[in-house]
Coordinates of C-alpha atoms and ligand atoms in Angstrom, one line a residue:
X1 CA -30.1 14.0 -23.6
X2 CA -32.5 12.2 -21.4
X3 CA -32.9 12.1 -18.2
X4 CA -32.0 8.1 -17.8
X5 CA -28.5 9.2 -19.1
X6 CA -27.9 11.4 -17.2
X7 CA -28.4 9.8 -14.6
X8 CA -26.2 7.2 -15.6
X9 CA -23.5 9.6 -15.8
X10 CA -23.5 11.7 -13.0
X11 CA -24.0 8.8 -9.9
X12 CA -24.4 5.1 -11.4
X13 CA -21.4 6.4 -13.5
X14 CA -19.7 7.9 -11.0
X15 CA -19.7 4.4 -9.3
X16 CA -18.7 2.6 -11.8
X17 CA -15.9 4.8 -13.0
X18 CA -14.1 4.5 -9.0
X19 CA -14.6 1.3 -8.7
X20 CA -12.8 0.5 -12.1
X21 CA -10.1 2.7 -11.0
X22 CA -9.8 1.1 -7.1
X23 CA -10.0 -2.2 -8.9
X24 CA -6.9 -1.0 -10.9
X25 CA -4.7 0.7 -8.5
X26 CA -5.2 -2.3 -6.5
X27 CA -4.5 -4.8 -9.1
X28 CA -1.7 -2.8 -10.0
X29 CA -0.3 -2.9 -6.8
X30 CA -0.8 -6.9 -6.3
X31 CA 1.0 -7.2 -9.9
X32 CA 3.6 -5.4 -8.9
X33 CA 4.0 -7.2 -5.8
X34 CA 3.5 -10.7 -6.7
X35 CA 6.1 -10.0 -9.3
X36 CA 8.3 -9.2 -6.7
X37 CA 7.6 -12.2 -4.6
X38 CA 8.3 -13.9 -7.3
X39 CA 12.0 -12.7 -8.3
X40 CA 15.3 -14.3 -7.3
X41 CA 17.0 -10.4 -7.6
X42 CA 14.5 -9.3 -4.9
X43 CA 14.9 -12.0 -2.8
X44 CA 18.3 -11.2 -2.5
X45 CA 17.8 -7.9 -1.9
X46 CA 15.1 -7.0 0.7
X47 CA 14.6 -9.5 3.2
X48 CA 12.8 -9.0 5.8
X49 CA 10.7 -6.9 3.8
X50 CA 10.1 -9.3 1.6
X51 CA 8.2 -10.8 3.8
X52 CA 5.7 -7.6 5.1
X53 CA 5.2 -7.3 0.9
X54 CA 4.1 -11.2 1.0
X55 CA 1.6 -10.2 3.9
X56 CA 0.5 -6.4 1.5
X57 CA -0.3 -8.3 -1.1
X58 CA -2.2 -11.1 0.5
X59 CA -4.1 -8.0 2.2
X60 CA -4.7 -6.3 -1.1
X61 CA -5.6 -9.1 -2.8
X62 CA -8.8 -10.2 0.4
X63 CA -9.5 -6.4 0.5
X64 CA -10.0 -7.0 -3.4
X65 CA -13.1 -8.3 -2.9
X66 CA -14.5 -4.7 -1.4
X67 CA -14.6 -3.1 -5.1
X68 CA -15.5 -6.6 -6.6
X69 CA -18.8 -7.1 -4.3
X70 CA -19.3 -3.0 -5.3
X71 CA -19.8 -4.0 -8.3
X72 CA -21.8 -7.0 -8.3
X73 CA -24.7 -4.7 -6.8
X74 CA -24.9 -2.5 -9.7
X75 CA -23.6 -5.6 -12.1
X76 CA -27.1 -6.5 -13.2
X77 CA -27.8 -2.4 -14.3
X78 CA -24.7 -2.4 -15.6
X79 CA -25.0 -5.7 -18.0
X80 CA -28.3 -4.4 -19.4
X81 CA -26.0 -1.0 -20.5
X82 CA -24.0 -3.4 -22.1
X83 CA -26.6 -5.6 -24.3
X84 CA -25.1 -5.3 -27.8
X85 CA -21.2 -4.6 -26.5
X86 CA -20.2 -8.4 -26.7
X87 CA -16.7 -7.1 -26.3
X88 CA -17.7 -5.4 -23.2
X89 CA -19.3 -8.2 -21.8
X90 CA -16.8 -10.4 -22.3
X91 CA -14.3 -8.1 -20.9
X92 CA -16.6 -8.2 -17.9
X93 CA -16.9 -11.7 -17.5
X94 CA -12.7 -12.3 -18.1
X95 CA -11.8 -9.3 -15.5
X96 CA -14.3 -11.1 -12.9
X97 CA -12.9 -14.6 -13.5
X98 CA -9.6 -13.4 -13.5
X99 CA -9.7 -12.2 -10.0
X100 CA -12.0 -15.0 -8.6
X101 CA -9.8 -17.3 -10.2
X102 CA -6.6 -15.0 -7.9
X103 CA -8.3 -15.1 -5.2
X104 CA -8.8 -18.8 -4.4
X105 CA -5.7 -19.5 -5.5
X106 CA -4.6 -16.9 -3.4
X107 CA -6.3 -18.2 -0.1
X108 CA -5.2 -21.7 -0.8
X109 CA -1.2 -20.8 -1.0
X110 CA -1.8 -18.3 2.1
X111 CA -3.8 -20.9 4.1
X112 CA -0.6 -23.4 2.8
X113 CA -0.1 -25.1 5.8
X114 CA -3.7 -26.0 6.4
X115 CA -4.8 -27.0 2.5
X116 CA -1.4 -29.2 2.4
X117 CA 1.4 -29.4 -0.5
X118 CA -0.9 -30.9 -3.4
X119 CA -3.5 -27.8 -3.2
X120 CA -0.5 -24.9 -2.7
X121 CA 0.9 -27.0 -5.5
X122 CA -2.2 -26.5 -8.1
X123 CA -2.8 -23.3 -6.4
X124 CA 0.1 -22.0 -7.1
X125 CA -0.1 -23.4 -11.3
X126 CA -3.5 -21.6 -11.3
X127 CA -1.9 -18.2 -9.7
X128 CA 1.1 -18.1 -11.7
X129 CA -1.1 -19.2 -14.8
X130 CA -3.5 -16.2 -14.5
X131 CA -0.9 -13.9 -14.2
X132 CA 1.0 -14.6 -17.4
X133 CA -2.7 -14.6 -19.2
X134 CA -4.5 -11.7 -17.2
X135 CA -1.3 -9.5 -16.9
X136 CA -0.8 -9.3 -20.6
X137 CA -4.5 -9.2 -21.0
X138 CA -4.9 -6.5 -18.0
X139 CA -2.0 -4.4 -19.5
X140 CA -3.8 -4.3 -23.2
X141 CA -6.9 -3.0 -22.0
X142 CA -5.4 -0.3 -20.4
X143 CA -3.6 0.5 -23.4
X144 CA -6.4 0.2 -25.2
X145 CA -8.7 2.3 -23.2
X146 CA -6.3 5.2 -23.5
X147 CA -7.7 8.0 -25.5
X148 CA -5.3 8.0 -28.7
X149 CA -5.7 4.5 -29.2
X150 CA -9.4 4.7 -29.1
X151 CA -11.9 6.6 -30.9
X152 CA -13.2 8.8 -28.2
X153 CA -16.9 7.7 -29.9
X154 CA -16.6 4.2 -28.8
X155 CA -16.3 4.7 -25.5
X156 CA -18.8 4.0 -23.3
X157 CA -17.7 4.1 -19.8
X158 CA -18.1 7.3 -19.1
X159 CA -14.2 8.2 -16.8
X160 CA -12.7 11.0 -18.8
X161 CA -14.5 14.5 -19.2
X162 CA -15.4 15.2 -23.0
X163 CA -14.8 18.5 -23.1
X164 CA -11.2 18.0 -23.1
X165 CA -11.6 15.7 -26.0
X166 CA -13.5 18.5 -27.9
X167 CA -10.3 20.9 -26.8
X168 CA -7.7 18.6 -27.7
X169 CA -9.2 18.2 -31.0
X170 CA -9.5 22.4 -31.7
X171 CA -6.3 23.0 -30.5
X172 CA -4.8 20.3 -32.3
X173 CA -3.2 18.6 -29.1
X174 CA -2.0 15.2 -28.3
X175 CA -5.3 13.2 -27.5
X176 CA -3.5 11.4 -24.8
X177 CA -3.0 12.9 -21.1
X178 CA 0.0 12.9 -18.9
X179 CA -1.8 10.0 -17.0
X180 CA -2.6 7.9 -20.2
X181 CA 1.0 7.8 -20.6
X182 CA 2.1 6.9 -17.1
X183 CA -0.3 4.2 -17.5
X184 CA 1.1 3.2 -20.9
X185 CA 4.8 3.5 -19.8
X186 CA 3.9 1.1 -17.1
X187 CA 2.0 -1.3 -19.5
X188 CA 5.3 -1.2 -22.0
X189 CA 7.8 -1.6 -18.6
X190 CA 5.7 -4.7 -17.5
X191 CA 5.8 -6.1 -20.6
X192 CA 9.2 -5.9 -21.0
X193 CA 9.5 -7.2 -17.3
X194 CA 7.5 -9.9 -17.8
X195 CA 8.2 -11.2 -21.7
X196 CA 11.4 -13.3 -20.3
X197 CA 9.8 -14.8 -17.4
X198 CA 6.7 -15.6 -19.1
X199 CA 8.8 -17.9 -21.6
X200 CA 10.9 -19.5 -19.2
X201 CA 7.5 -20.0 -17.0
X202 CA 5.6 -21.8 -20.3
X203 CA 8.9 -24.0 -20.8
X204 CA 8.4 -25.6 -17.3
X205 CA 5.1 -26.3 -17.9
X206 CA 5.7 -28.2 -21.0
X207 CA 8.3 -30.3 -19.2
X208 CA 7.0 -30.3 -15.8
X209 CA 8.2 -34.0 -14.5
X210 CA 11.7 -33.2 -14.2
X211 CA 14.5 -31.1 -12.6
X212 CA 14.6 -28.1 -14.0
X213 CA 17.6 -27.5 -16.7
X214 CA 18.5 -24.3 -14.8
X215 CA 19.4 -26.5 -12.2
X216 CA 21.5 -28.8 -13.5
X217 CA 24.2 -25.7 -13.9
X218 CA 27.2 -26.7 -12.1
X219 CA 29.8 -24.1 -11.6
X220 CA 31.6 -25.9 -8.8
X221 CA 34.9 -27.7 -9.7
X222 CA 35.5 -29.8 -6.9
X223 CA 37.6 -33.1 -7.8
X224 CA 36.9 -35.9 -7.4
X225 CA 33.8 -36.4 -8.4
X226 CA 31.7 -38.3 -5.8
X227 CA 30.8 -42.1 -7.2
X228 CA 27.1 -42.5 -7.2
X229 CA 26.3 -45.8 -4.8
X230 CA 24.2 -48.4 -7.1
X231 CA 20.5 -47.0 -5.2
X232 CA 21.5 -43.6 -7.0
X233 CA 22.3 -44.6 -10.7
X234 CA 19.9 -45.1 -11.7
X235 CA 18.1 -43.7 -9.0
X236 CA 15.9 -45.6 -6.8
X237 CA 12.8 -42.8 -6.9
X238 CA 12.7 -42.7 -10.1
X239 CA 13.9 -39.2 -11.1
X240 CA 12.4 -36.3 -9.4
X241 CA 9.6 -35.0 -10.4
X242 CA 8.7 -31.4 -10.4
X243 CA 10.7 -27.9 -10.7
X244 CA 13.1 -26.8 -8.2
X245 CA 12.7 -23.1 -8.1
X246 CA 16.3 -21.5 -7.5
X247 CA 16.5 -19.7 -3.9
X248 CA 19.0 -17.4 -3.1
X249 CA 19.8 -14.7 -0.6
X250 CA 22.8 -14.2 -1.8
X251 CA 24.6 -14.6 -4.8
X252 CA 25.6 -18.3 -5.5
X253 CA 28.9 -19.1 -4.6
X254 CA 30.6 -21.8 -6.1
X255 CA 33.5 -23.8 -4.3
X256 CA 36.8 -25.9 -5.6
X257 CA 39.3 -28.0 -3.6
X258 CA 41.1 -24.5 -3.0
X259 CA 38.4 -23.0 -1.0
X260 CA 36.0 -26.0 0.7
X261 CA 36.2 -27.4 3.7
X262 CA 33.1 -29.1 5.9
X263 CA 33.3 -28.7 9.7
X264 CA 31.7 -30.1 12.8
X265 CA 32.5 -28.3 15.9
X266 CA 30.9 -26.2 19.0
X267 CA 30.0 -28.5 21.9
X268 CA 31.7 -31.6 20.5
X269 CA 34.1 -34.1 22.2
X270 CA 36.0 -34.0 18.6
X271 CA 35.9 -31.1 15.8
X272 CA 35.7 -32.6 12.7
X273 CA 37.3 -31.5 9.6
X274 CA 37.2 -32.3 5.9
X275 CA 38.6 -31.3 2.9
X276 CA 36.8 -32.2 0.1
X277 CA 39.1 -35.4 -1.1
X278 CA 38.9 -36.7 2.3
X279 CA 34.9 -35.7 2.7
X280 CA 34.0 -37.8 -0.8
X281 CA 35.4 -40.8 1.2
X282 CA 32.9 -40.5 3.9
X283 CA 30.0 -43.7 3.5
X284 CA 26.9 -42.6 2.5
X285 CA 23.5 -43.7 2.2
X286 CA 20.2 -43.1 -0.3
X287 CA 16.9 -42.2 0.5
X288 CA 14.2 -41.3 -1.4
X289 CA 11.9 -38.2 0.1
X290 CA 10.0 -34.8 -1.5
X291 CA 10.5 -31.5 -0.9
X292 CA 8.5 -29.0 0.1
X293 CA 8.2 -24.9 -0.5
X294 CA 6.3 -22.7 2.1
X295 CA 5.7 -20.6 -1.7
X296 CA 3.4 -23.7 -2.8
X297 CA 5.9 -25.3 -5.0
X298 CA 6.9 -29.2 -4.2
X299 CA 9.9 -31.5 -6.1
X300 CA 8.5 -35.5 -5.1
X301 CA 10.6 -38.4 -5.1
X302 CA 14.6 -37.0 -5.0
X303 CA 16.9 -39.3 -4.3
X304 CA 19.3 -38.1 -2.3
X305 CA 22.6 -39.6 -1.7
X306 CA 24.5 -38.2 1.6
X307 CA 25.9 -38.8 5.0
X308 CA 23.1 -38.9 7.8
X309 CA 23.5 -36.5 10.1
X310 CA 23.2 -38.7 12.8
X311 CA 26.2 -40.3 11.9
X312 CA 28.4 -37.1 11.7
X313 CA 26.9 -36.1 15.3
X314 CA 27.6 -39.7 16.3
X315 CA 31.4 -39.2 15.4
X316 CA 31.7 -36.4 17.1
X317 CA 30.2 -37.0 20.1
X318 CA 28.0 -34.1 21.2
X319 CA 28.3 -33.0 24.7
X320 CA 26.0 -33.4 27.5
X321 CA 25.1 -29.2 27.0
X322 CA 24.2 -28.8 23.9
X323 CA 20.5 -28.1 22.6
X324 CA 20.8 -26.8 19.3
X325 CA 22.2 -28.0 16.0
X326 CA 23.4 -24.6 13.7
X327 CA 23.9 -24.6 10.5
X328 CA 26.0 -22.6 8.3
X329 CA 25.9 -21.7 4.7
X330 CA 29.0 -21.4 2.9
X331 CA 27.2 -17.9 0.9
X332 CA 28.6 -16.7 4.4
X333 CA 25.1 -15.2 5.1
X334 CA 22.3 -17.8 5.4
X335 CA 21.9 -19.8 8.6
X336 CA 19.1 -22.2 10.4
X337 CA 19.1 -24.7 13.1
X338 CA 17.4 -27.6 14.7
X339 CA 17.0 -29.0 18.3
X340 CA 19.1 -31.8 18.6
X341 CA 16.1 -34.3 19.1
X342 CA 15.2 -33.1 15.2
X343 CA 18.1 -33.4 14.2
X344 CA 19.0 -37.3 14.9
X345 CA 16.2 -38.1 12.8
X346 CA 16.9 -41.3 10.2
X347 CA 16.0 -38.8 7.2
X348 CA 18.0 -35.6 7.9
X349 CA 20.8 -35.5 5.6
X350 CA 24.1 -33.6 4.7
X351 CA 23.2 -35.0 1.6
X352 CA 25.9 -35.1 -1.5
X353 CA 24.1 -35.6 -4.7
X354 CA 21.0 -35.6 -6.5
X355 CA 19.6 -38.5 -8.8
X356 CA 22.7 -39.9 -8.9
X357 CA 24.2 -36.8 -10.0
X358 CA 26.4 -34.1 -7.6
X359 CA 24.0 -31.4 -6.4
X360 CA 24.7 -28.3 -8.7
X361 CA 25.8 -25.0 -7.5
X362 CA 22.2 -23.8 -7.9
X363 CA 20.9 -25.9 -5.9
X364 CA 23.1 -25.6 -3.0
X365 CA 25.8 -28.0 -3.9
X366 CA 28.7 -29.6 -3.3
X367 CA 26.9 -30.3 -0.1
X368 CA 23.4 -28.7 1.1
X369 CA 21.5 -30.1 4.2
X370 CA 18.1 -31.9 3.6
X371 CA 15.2 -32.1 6.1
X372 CA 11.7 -33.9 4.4
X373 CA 9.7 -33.4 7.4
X374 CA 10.1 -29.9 7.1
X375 CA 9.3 -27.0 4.7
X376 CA 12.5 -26.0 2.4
X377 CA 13.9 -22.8 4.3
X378 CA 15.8 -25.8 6.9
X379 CA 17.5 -27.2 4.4
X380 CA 20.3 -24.7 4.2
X381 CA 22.5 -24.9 0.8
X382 CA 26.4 -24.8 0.6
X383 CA 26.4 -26.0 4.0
X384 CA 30.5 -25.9 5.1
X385 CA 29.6 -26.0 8.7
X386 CA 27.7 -27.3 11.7
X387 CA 28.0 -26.2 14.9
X388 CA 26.4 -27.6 18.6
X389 CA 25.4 -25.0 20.9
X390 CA 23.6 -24.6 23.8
X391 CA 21.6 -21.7 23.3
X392 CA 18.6 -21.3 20.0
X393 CA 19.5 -20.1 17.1
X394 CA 17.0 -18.2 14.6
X395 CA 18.0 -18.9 11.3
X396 CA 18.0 -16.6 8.1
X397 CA 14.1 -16.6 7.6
X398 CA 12.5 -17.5 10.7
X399 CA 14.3 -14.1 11.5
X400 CA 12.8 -12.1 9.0
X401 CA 9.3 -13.4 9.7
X402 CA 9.0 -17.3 9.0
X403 CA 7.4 -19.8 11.4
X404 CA 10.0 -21.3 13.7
X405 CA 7.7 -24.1 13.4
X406 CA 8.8 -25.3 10.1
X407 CA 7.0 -29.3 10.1
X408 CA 5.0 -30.0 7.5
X409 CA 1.5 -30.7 9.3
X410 CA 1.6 -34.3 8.2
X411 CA 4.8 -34.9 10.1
X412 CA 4.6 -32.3 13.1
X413 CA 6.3 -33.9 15.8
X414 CA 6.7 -32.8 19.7
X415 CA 10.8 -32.5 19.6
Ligands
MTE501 N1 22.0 -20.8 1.7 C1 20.7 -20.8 1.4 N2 20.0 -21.9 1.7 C2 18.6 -22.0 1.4 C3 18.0 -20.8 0.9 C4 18.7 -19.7 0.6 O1 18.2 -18.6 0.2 N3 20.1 -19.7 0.9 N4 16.6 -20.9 0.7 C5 15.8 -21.9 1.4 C6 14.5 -22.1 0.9 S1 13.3 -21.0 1.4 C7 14.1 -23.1 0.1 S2 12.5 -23.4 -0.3 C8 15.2 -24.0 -0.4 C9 15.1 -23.9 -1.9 O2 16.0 -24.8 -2.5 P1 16.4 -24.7 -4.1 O3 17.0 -23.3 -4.3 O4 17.4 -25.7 -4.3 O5 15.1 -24.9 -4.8 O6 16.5 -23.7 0.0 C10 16.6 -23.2 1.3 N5 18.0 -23.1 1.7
MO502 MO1 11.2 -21.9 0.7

């Protein structure tokens, strides 16, 4: 053997080999993660924690570019190993677009507030985009690379010692090690993770200009129906455009004349009470506005049909000591407020339906509350109460780590 490959395999080598494997473990951990961020079931489930994995991941994925830049120092060394491997090289040149490709992405839905909706928007195409591509792709060349797929003379890389490979093959023993497997079992466990999601995901991108079917799922049976004004049917905007992505911290409840009731009351000259016969009879207005996901995603043009808030506070009269406008969400469980200032403004709405159509149980109907200046997390679904206080209130998410400052920077106002 000469001495130039030797060299190559005890320190270039060396180098490579942990820097492929930190490269791994951490992309592991950031598809494990995002997949996470991503789910409705975990939503539900971990809160506040949620949010600390949200601020992991956007750590692992800057600290990312530690093994990355590695690597680029010995890339050119490496690439002359690899003249006549086109495979290789292309494997190479995907692996290192992949993660440039999730790591602006990345940057722009972290830095959300400062890039604006329309960049978290793409950014959030192009992340979720490479990760049904790279994942799949990611997952097969670990498979691949594991020892009884592969003919232990093609491999190049130098990770796994050959004298096992020499033993294995005396003692007639599996060719694959305990850790092959792990990583195998966890490629076949993503896959299976991920097939379902990856569909639905590719079926919203091939009808991305309108309200997602999920969404039109209406499990409430609430009679009568509310009778669209003529701005709503058809509806002034135009049809929404975009993918509502279902929120939920909770599971959805769904409502019928039996069990909803909307209520005003706290620091009010008169508590106000509906049932829903009586509530459907309350005059309501249309607006057109777009909504807004601190996660990147944005719905444009909705047209909202609803009661102003401003004209429920109106009737009943708010008294001189209250500060804060609470919400509550009929799941029992999610809550957010405003200052009172915030909320008398034109656009806030207890808003009623959709498009001309009642708001689905999905998407927080009967009733849920709108706010277009800010992001999504204030406009609380199945809203059955609002209450005026005098002290703050955190809500659900501000509590478990969101801004209180939820304005989107084009509207930010000093109330
Ligand atoms: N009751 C309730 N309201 C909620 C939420 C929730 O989990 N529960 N999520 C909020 C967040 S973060 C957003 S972005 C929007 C999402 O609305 P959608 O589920 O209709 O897309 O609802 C907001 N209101
Ligand atoms: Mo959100």
């Amino acid at each position: 053997m000469s001495s130039w490959m030797n060299q190559i395999r005890k320190g270039y080598g060396k180098k490579l080999a942990q820097i492929h494997a930190w490269n791994g473990w951490m992309v592991l951990f950031l598809a494990l993660s995002g997949l996470i961020l991503l789910s409705g079931f975990w939503r539900q489930i971990l809160g506040e924690v949620r949010v600390w994995l949200k601020w992991l991941h956007i750590g692992v994925g800057i600290a990312l570019i530690v093994p990355v830049l590695y690597y680029l120092l010995l890339a050119s060394k490496h690439w002359r190993q690899l003249k006549g491997k086109p495979w290789q090289q292309t494997n190479v040149i995907i692996v290192l677009a992949l993660l440039l490709g999730w790591f602006v992405s990345g940057v722009l839905l972290w830095q959300f507030k400062a890039v604006g909706p329309a960049w978290s928007n793409s950014a959030l195409v192009i992340h979720d985009l490479l990760t049904w591509i790279g994942l799949p792709y990611i997952i097969y060349h670990s498979i691949t690379r594991t020892r009884w797929l592969k003919e232990p003379s093609r491999r190049t890389i130098i990770i796994e010692n050959k004298a096992r490979t020499v033993a294995a093959q005396k003692n007639n023993q599996p060719l694959y090690t305990r850790r092959e497997f792990v990583r195998l079992a966890i490629g076949a466990g993503l896959t299976i993770t991920l097939g379902p999601s990856f569909v639905k995901w590719m079926g919203s991108l091939l009808n991305p200009y309108q309200v997602n079917e999920l969404s039109q799922y209406n499990a409430n049976q609430l009679i009568p129906d509310p009778v669209p004004l003529p701005a709503s049917s058809p509806p002034i905007g135009g049809g929404a455009k975009g993918n509502y992505r279902v929120y939920t911290v909770t599971d959805i409840p769904f409502f019928d004349n039996s069990n909803w009731s909307f209520t005003v009351d706290g620091l009010v000259k008169q508590k106000l009470n509906w049932n829903w016969e009586q509530f459907v009879q309350l005059k309501r207005t249309v607006q057109v506005s777009d909504f807004h996901c601190v996660t990147g995603w944005s719905v444009y043009n909705n047209t909202w049909e609803g009661i102003p808030l401003k004209q429920l506070l109106d009737q009943a009269g708010v008294d001189e000591q209250a500060k804060t406008v609470k919400f509550y969400s009929g799941d029992g469980t999610y809550t957010d407020s405003l200052t009172l200032k915030q909320a008398r403004l034109d656009d806030v709405m207890v808003a009623v339906m959709l498009d001309g159509k009642p708001i689905s149980s999905e998407l927080g109907g009967p009733v849920r509350l709108i706010v277009p200046k800010m992001y999504g997390y204030k406009s609380v679904k199945w809203l059955t109460r609002i209450e005026l206080i005098k002290e703050d209130h955190i809500g659900y998410w501000e509590q478990r780590g969101y801004d209180t400052d939820a304005w989107l920077p084009k509207n930010k106002m000093d109330i």
